Coordinates of C-alpha atoms and ligand atoms in Angstrom, one line a residue:
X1 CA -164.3 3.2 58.7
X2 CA -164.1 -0.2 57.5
X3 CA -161.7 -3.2 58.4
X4 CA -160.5 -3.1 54.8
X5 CA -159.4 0.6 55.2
X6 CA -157.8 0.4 58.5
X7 CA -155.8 -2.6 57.0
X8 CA -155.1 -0.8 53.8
X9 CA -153.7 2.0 55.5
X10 CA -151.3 -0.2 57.5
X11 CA -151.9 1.9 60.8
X12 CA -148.9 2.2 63.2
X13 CA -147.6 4.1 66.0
X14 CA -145.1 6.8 65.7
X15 CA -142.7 4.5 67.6
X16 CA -143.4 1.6 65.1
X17 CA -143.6 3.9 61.9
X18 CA -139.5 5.2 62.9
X19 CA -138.3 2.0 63.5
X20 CA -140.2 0.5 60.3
X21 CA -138.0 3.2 58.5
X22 CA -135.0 3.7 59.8
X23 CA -136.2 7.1 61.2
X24 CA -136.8 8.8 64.9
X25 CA -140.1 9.2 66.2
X26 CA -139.0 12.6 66.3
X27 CA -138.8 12.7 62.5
X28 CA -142.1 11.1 62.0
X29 CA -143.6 13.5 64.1
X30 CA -142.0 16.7 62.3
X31 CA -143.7 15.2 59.0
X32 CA -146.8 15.4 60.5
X33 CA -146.2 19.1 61.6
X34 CA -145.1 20.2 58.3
X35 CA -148.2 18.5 56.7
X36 CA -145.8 15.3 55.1
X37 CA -148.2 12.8 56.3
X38 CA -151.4 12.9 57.7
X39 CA -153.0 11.7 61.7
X40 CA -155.4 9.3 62.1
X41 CA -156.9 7.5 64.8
X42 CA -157.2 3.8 65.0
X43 CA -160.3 3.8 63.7
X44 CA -158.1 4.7 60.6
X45 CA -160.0 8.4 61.0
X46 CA -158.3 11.2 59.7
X47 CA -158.1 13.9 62.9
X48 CA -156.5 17.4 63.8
X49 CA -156.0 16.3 67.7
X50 CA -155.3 13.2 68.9
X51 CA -156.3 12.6 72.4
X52 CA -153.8 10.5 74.6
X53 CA -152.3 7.2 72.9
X54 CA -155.0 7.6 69.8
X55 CA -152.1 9.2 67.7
X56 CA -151.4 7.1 64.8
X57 CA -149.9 7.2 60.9
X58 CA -150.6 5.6 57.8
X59 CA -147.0 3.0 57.4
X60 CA -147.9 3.0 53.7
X61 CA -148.1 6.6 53.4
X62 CA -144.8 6.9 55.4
X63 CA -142.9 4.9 52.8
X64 CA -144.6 6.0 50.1
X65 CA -143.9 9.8 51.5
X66 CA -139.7 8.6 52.0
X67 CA -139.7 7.4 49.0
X68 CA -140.5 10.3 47.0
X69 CA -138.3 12.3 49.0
X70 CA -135.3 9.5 47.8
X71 CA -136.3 10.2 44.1
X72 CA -136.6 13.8 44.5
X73 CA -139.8 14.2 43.7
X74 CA -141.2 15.3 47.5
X75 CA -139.2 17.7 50.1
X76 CA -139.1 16.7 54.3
X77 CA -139.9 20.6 55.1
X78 CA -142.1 22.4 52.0
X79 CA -144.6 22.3 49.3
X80 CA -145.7 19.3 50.6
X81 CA -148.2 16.5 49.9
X82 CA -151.7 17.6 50.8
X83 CA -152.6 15.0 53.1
X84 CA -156.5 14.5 52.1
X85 CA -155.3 13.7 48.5
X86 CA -153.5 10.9 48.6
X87 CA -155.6 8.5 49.1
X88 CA -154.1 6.1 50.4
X89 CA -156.6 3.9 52.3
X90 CA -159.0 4.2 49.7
X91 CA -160.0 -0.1 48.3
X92 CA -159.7 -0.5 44.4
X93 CA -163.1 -1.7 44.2
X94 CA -163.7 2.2 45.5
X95 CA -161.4 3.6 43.1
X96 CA -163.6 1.7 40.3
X97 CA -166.8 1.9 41.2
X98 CA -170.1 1.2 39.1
X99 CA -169.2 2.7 35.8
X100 CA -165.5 3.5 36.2
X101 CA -164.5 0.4 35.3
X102 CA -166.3 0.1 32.1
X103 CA -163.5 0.1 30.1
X104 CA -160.0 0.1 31.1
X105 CA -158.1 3.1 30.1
X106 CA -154.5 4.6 30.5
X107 CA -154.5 7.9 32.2
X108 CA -157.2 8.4 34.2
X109 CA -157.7 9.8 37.7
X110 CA -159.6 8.6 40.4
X111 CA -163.4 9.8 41.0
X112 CA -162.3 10.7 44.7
X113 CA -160.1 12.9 43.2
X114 CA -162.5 14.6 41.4
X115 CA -165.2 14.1 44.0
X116 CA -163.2 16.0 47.0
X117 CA -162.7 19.5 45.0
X118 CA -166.8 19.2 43.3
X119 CA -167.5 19.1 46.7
X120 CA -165.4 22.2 48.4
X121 CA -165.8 24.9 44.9
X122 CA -168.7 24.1 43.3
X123 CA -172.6 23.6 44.2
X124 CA -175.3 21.7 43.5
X125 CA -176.9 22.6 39.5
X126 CA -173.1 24.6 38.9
X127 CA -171.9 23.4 35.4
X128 CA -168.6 22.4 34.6
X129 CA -166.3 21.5 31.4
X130 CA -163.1 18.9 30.9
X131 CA -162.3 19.8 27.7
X132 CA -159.7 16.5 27.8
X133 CA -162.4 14.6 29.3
X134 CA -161.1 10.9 28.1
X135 CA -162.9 8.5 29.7
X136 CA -165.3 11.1 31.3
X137 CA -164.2 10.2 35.2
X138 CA -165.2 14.0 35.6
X139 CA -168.7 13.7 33.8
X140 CA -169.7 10.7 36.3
X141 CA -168.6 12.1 39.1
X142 CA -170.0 15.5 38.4
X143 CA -173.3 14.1 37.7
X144 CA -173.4 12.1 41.2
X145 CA -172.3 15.7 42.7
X146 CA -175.2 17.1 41.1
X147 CA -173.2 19.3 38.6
X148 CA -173.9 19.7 34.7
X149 CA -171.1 18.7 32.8
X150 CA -169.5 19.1 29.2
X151 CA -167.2 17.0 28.3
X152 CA -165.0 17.4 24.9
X153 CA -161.9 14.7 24.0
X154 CA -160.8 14.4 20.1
X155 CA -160.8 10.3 20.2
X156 CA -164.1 8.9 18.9
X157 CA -163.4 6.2 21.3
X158 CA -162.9 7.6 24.5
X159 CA -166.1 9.6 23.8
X160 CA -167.5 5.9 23.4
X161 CA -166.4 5.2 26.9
X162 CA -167.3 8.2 28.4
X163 CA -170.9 8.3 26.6
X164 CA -172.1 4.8 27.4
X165 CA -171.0 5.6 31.6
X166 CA -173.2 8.5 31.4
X167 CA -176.1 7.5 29.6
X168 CA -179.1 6.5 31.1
X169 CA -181.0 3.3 30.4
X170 CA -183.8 1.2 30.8
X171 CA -181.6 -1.2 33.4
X172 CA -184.0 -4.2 33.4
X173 CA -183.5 -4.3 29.4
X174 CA -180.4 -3.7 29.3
X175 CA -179.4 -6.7 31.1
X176 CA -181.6 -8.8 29.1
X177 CA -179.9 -7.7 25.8
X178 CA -176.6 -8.1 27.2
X179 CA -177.5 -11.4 28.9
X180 CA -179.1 -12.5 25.0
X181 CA -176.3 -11.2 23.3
X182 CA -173.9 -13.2 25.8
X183 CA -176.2 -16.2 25.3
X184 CA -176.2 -16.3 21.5
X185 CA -172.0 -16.0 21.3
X186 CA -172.0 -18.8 23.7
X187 CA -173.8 -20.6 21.2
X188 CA -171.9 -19.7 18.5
X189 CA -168.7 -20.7 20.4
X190 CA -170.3 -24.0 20.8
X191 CA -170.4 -24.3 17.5
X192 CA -167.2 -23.8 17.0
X193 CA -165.3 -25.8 19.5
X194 CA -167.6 -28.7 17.9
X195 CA -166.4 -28.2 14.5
X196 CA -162.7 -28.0 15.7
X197 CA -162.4 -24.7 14.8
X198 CA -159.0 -24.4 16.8
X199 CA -157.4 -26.8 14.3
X200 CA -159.4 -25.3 11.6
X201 CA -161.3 -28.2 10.5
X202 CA -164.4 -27.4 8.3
X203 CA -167.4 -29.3 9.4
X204 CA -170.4 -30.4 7.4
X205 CA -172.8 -28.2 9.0
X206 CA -173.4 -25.8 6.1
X207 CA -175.1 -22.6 8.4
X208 CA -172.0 -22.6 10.4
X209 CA -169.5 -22.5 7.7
X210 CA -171.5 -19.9 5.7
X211 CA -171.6 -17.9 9.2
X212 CA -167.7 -18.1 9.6
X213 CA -167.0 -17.1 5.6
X214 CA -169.2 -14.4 6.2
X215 CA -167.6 -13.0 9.5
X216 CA -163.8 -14.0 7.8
X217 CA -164.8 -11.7 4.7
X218 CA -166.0 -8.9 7.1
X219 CA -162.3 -8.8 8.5
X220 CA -159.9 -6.6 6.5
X221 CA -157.9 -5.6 9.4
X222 CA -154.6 -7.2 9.4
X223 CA -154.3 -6.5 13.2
X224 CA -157.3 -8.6 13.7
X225 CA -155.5 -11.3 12.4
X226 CA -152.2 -11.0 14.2
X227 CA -153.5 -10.5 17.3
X228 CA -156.6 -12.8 18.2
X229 CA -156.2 -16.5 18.1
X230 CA -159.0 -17.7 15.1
X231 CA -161.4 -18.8 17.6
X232 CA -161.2 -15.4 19.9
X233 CA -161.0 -13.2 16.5
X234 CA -164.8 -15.3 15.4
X235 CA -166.3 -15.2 18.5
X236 CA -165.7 -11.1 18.4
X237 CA -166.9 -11.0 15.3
X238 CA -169.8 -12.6 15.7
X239 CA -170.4 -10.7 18.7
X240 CA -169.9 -7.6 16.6
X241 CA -172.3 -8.7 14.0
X242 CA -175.3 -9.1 16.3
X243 CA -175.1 -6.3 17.6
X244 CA -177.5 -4.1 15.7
X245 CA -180.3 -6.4 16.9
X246 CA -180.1 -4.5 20.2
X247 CA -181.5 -1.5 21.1
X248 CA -178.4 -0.6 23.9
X249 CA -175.6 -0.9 20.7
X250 CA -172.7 1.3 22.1
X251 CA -173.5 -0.4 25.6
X252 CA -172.9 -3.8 23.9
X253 CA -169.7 -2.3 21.7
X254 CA -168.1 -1.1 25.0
X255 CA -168.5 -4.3 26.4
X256 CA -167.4 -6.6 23.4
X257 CA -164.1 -4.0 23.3
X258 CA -163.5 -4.9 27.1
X259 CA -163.4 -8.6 26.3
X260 CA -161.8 -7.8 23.3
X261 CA -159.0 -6.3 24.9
X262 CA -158.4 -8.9 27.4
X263 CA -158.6 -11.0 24.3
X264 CA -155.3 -10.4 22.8
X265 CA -152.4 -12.9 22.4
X266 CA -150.4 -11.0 24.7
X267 CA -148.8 -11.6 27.9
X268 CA -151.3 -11.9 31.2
X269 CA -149.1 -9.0 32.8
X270 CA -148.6 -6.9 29.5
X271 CA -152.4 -5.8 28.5
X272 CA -151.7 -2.1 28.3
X273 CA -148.9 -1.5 26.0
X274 CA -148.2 -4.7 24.5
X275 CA -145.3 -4.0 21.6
X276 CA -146.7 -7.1 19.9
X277 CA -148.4 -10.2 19.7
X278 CA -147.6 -13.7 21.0
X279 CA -148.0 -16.6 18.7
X280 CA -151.3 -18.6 19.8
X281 CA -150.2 -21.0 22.4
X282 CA -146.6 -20.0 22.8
X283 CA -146.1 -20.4 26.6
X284 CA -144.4 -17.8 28.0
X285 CA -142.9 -16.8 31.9
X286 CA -145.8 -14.7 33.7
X287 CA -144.5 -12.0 35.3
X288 CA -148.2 -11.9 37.0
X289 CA -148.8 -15.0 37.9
X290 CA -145.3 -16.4 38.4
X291 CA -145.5 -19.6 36.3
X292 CA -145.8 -20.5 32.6
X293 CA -148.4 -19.4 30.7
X294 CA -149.9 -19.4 27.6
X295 CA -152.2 -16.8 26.2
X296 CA -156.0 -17.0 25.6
X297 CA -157.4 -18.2 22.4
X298 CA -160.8 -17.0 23.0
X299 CA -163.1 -14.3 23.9
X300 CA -166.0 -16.2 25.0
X301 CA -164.3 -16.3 28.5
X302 CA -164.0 -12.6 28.3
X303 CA -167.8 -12.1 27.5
X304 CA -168.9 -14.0 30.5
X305 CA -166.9 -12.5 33.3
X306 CA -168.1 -8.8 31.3
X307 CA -171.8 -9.5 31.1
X308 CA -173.1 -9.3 34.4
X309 CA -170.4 -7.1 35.8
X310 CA -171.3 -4.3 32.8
X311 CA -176.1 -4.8 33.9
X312 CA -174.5 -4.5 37.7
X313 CA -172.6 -1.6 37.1
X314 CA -174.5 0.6 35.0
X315 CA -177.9 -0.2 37.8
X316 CA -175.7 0.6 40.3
X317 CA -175.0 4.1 38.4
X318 CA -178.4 4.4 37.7
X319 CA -179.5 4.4 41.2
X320 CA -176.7 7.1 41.9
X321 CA -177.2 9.1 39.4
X322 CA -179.0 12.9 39.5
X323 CA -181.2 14.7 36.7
X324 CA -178.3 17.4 36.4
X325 CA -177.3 16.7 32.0
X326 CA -173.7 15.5 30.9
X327 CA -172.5 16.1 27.3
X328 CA -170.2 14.6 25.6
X329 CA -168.5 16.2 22.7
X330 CA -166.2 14.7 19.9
X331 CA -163.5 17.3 19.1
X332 CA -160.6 19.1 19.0
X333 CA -160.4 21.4 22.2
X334 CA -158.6 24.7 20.0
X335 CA -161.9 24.8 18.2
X336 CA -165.2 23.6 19.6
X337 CA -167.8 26.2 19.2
X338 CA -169.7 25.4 22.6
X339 CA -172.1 28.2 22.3
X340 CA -173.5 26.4 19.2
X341 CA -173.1 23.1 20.9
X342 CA -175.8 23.9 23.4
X343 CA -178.0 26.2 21.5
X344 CA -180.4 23.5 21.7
X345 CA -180.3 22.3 25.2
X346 CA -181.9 23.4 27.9
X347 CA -178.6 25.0 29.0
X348 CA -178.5 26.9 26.5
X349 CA -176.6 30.6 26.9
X350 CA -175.1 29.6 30.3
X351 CA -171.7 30.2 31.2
X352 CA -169.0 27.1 32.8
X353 CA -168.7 27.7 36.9
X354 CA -165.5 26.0 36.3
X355 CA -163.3 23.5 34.6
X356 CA -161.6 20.2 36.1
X357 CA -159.4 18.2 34.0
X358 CA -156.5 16.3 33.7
X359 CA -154.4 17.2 29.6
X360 CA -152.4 15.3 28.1
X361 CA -148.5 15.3 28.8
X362 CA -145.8 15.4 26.7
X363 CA -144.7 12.7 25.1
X364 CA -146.4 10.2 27.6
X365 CA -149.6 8.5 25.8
X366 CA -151.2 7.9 22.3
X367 CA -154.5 8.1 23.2
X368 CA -156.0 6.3 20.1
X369 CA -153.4 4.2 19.8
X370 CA -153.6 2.5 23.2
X371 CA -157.0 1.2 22.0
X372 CA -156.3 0.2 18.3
X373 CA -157.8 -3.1 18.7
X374 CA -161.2 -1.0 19.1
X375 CA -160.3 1.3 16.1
X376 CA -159.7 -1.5 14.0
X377 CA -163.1 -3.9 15.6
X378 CA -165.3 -0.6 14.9
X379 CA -163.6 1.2 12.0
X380 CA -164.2 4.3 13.9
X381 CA -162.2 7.3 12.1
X382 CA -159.0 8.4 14.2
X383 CA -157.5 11.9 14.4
X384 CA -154.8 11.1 15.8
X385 CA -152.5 14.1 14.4
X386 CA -154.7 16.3 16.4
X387 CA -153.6 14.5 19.9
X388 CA -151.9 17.7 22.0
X389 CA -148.3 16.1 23.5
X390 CA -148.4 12.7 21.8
X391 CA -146.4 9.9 22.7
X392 CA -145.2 9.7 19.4
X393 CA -143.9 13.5 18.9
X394 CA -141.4 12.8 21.8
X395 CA -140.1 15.4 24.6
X396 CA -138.0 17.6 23.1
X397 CA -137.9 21.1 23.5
X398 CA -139.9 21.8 20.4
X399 CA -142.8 19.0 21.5
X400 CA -142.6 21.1 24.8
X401 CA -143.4 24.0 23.0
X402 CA -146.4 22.8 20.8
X403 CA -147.7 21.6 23.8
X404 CA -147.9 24.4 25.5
X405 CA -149.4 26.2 22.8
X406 CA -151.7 23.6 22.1
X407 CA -152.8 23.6 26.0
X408 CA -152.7 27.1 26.1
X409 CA -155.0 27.5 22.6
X410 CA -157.4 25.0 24.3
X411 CA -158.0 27.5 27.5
X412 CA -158.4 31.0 25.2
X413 CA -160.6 29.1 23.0
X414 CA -163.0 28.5 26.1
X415 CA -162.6 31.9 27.8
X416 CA -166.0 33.1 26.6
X417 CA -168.0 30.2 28.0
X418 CA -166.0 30.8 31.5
X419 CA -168.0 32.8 34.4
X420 CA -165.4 35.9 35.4
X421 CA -164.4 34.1 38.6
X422 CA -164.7 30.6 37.7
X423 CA -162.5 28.1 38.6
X424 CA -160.1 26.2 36.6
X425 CA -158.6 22.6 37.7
X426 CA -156.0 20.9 36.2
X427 CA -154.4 18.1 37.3
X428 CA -150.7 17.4 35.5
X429 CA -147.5 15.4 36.7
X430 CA -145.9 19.0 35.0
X431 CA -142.1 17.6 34.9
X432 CA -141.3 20.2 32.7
X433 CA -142.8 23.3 34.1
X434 CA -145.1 24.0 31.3
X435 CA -148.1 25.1 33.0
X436 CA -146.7 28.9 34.1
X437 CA -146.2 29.4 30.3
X438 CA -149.2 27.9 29.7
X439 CA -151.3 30.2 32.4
X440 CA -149.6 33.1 30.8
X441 CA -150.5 32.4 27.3
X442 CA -153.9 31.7 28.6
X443 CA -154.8 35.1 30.5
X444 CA -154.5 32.9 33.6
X445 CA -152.9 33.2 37.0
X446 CA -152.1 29.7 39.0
X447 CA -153.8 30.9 42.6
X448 CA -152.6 27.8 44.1
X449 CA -150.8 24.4 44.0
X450 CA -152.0 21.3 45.6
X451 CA -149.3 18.2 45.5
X452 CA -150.5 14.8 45.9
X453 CA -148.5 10.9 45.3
X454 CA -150.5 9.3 43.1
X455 CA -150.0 5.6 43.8
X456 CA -153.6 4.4 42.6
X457 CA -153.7 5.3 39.1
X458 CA -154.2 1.6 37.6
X459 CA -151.6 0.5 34.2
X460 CA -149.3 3.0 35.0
X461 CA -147.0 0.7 36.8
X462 CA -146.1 1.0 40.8
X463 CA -143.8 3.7 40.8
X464 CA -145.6 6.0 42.6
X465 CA -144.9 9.9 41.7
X466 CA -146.0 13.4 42.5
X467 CA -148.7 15.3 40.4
X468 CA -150.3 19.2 41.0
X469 CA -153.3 20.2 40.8
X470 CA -153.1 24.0 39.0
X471 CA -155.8 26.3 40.8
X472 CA -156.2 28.8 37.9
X473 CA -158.5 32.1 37.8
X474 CA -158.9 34.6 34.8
X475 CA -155.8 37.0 35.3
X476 CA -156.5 40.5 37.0
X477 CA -154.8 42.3 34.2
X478 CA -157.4 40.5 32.3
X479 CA -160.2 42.1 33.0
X480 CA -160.6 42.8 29.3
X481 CA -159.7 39.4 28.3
X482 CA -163.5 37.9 27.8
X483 CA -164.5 40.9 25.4
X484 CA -160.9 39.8 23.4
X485 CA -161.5 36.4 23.4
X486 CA -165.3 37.3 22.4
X487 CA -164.4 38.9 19.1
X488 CA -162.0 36.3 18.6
X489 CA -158.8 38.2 19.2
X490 CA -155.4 36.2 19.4
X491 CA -153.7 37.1 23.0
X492 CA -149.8 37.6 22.0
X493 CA -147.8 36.5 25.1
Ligands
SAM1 C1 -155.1 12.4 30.6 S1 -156.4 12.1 29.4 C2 -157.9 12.5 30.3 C3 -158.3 11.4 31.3 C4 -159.6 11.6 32.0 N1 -159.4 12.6 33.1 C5 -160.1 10.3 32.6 O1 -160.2 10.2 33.8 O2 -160.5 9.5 31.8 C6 -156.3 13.3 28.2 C7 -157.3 13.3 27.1 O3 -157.1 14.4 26.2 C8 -157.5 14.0 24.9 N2 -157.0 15.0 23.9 C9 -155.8 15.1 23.4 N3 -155.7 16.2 22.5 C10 -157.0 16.7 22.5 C11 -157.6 17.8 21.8 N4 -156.9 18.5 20.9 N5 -158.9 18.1 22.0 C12 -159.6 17.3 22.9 N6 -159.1 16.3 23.6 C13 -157.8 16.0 23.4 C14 -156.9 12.6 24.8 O4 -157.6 11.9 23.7 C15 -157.1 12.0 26.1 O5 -158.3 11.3 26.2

């Protein structure tokens, strides 16, 4: 156990923990009994017995654990935390390792997460679907386990992400495209700060200015305009447009969004839900960096620190990586026809061992909308009115409802490509106590409930809160379901 994690973990004695809190050291101990918190050793270790003096707790996890309690969230004595799954110790630069941190993205979970049940219900050459797979945390890490994966998520975007973590590629030429690419913008940048592009001074170099008309006339999108200072919104563009002399393209777009992203005139602290733009140079109180700022007027900047952190990521995935296949699938959950899907793989009439995914909630996230600025750089079509529990379609009691349908739809509509005892994961803050309707609906039965306090998910903000993760089997009564579900039967609830 490293330094980093014993420090992370803020190690204490049961003594030092109560009077931290406010609590006895009688208290602290009862949480441990009940299975609140969990036992280390000093070493930062988690253990079942601690020999004499060894016995310590996690201070972080103890407030963290109070905390919840103090919202309601978390009891002292029941339906407690799990104590592996909180995660509490574990470094960012873990939580976004090699590929995971491609691209920045609201909503997803960690790989440890996904990692720590791969590893206790399914085995080596198993195959497994997330039919939300967003990003495609669960393809990665399902590949590393040595697991075959499908994933499915109805944003052309996300299937972006998830397709350029889990493709394979010649590393060495990779780098060297993305290092040429990187090169040429520079150049082009040059160019520009010459010319005085930031006060918009034509110079008398004719390439250049017949380059900029060019890249001006290829931009229709008036949220390009509003939202990138001129010299960020060129230096994307051109960027953009060199692009097809490279054989790694979607690498290259994924990076360009990145830096794009981080490209916005928006506040330092506000990059994932900015209402809307700043003017460029308008200086601004940093909530981040706690003095005046002012935001970026390039992208250039952006490129740089994304270059060599994009070829040292994806080798470092590479080396991981097994031979098991991932897929990624652009649809709409109710309706892929996965049979058809893999006809011509080599997977081809096999059944899922199981399914881990995290849905959508209700009323929480607009998945295509959080990255318009890639929508708009790409043109990529949006099917946004296909999004299950949009931000945008609210909380109410009928958004509850579609929800669960649409959830529950999702689940019958994969019922034939499920093994009879395979096993279903789903991870879901479920507020609303959806997900019994939803296992109804489904021919499902929730076999078990693990809590965990999620207080690592990135751009959520800090306040940490309490999500499940639904065990679910196929229902006993049933039995008949697959044969149903085969000849394409609605189940009535
Ligand atoms: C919570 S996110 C999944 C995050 C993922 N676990 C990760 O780590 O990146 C839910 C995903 O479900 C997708 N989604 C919403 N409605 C869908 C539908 N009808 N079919 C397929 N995917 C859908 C969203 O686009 C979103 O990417």
């Amino acid at each position: 156990m490293s330094n980093d994690v014993v420090r992370a973990l803020e190690l204490v004695t049961l003594d030092v923990a109560a009077n931290a809190v406010g609590k006895t050291p009688h208290n602290i101990r009862d949480y441990i009994q009940r299975g609140r918190i969990s036992k280390y050793n000093d070493k930062g270790e988690h253990i079942t017995r601690a020999k004499n003096g060894e016995l310590r707790v996690s201070l972080k996890e103890v407030k963290l654990f109070l905390d919840l309690v103090n919202q309601g969230i978390e009891k002292h004595h029941h339906a407690g935390l799990h104590p592996e799954l909180g995660f509490h110790g574990l470094a960012e630069y873990k939580r976004t390792k090699h590929v995971h941190r491609l691209h920045p993205y609201l909503g997803k979970f960690i790989p440890q997460l996904v990692e720590w049940f791969l590893t206790r219900y399914f085995k080596e050459d198993d195959f497994i679907l997330d039919p939300f797979m967003g990003s495609g945390t669960t393809l990665v890490q399902a590949n590393e386990n040595k697991v075959h994966a499908l994933g499915v998520d109805i944003s052309p975007f996300n299937c972006l992400i998830a397709r350029v973590k889990t493709d394979k590629y010649n590393t060495t030429k990779a780098r060297q495209e993305i290092l040429d690419a990187e090169r040429r913008t520079t150049l082009f940048s040059k160019q520009l700060q010459l010319r005085g592009e930031i006060n918009n001074h034509p110079s008398d170099d004719a390439e250049i200015e017949t380059t900029i008309a060019q890249l001006m006339e290829g931009c229709d999108s008036e949220y390009l305009r509003a939202w990138f200072a001129p010299r960020a919104l060129l230096e994307m563009l051109y960027y953009r447009w060199i692009i097809p002399d490279y054989e790694y393209r979607d690498l290259l777009r994924i990076l360009l969004s990145r830096a794009v992203r981080s490209s916005r005139l928006v506040p330092h602290y506000d990059l994932a839900t900015p209402a809307q733009p700043l003017q460029p140079g308008q200086v601004y109180w940093c909530r981040k960096h706690s003095r005046h700022c002012t935001p970026i007027d390039n992208c250039i900047t952006k490129i740089h620190a994304y270059s060599e952190d994009t070829a040292r990521r994806i080798a470092e995935f590479e080396s991981l990586r097994s031979d098991k296949q991932t897929f990624v699938v652009q649809g709409d959950s109710r309706n892929i026809d996965f049979q058809t899907i893999l006809s011509n793989t080599n997977l081809a009439g096999r059944c899922f061992d199981g399914i881990f995914t995290s849905p959508p909630y209700v009323g929480q996230i607009d998945y295509h909308d959080q990255h318009i600025y890639a929508y708009e750089l790409f043109g990529f079509p949006r099917q946004d009115e296909l999004e299950i529990g949009p931000k945008k379609s609210g909380k109410s009691k009928q958004a509850q409802q579609n929800y669960v349908d649409g959830i529950a739809a999702v689940f019958r509509n994969v019922m034939p490509m499920l093994k009879p005892d395979a096993k279903i994961f789903v991870v879901a803050n479920d507020k609303f106590n959806l997900y019994p309707d939803i296992a109804r609906l489904s021919g499902l039965q929730i076999v078990e409930r693990f809590h965990r306090a999620v207080t690592k998910r990135t751009e959520q903000g800090d306040d940490p809160y309490q999500e499940t993760i639904f065990m679910l089997q196929r229902h006993n009564q049933f039995k008949y379901y697959s044969l149903q579900s085969l000849l394409r039967i609605p189940i009535t609830a």
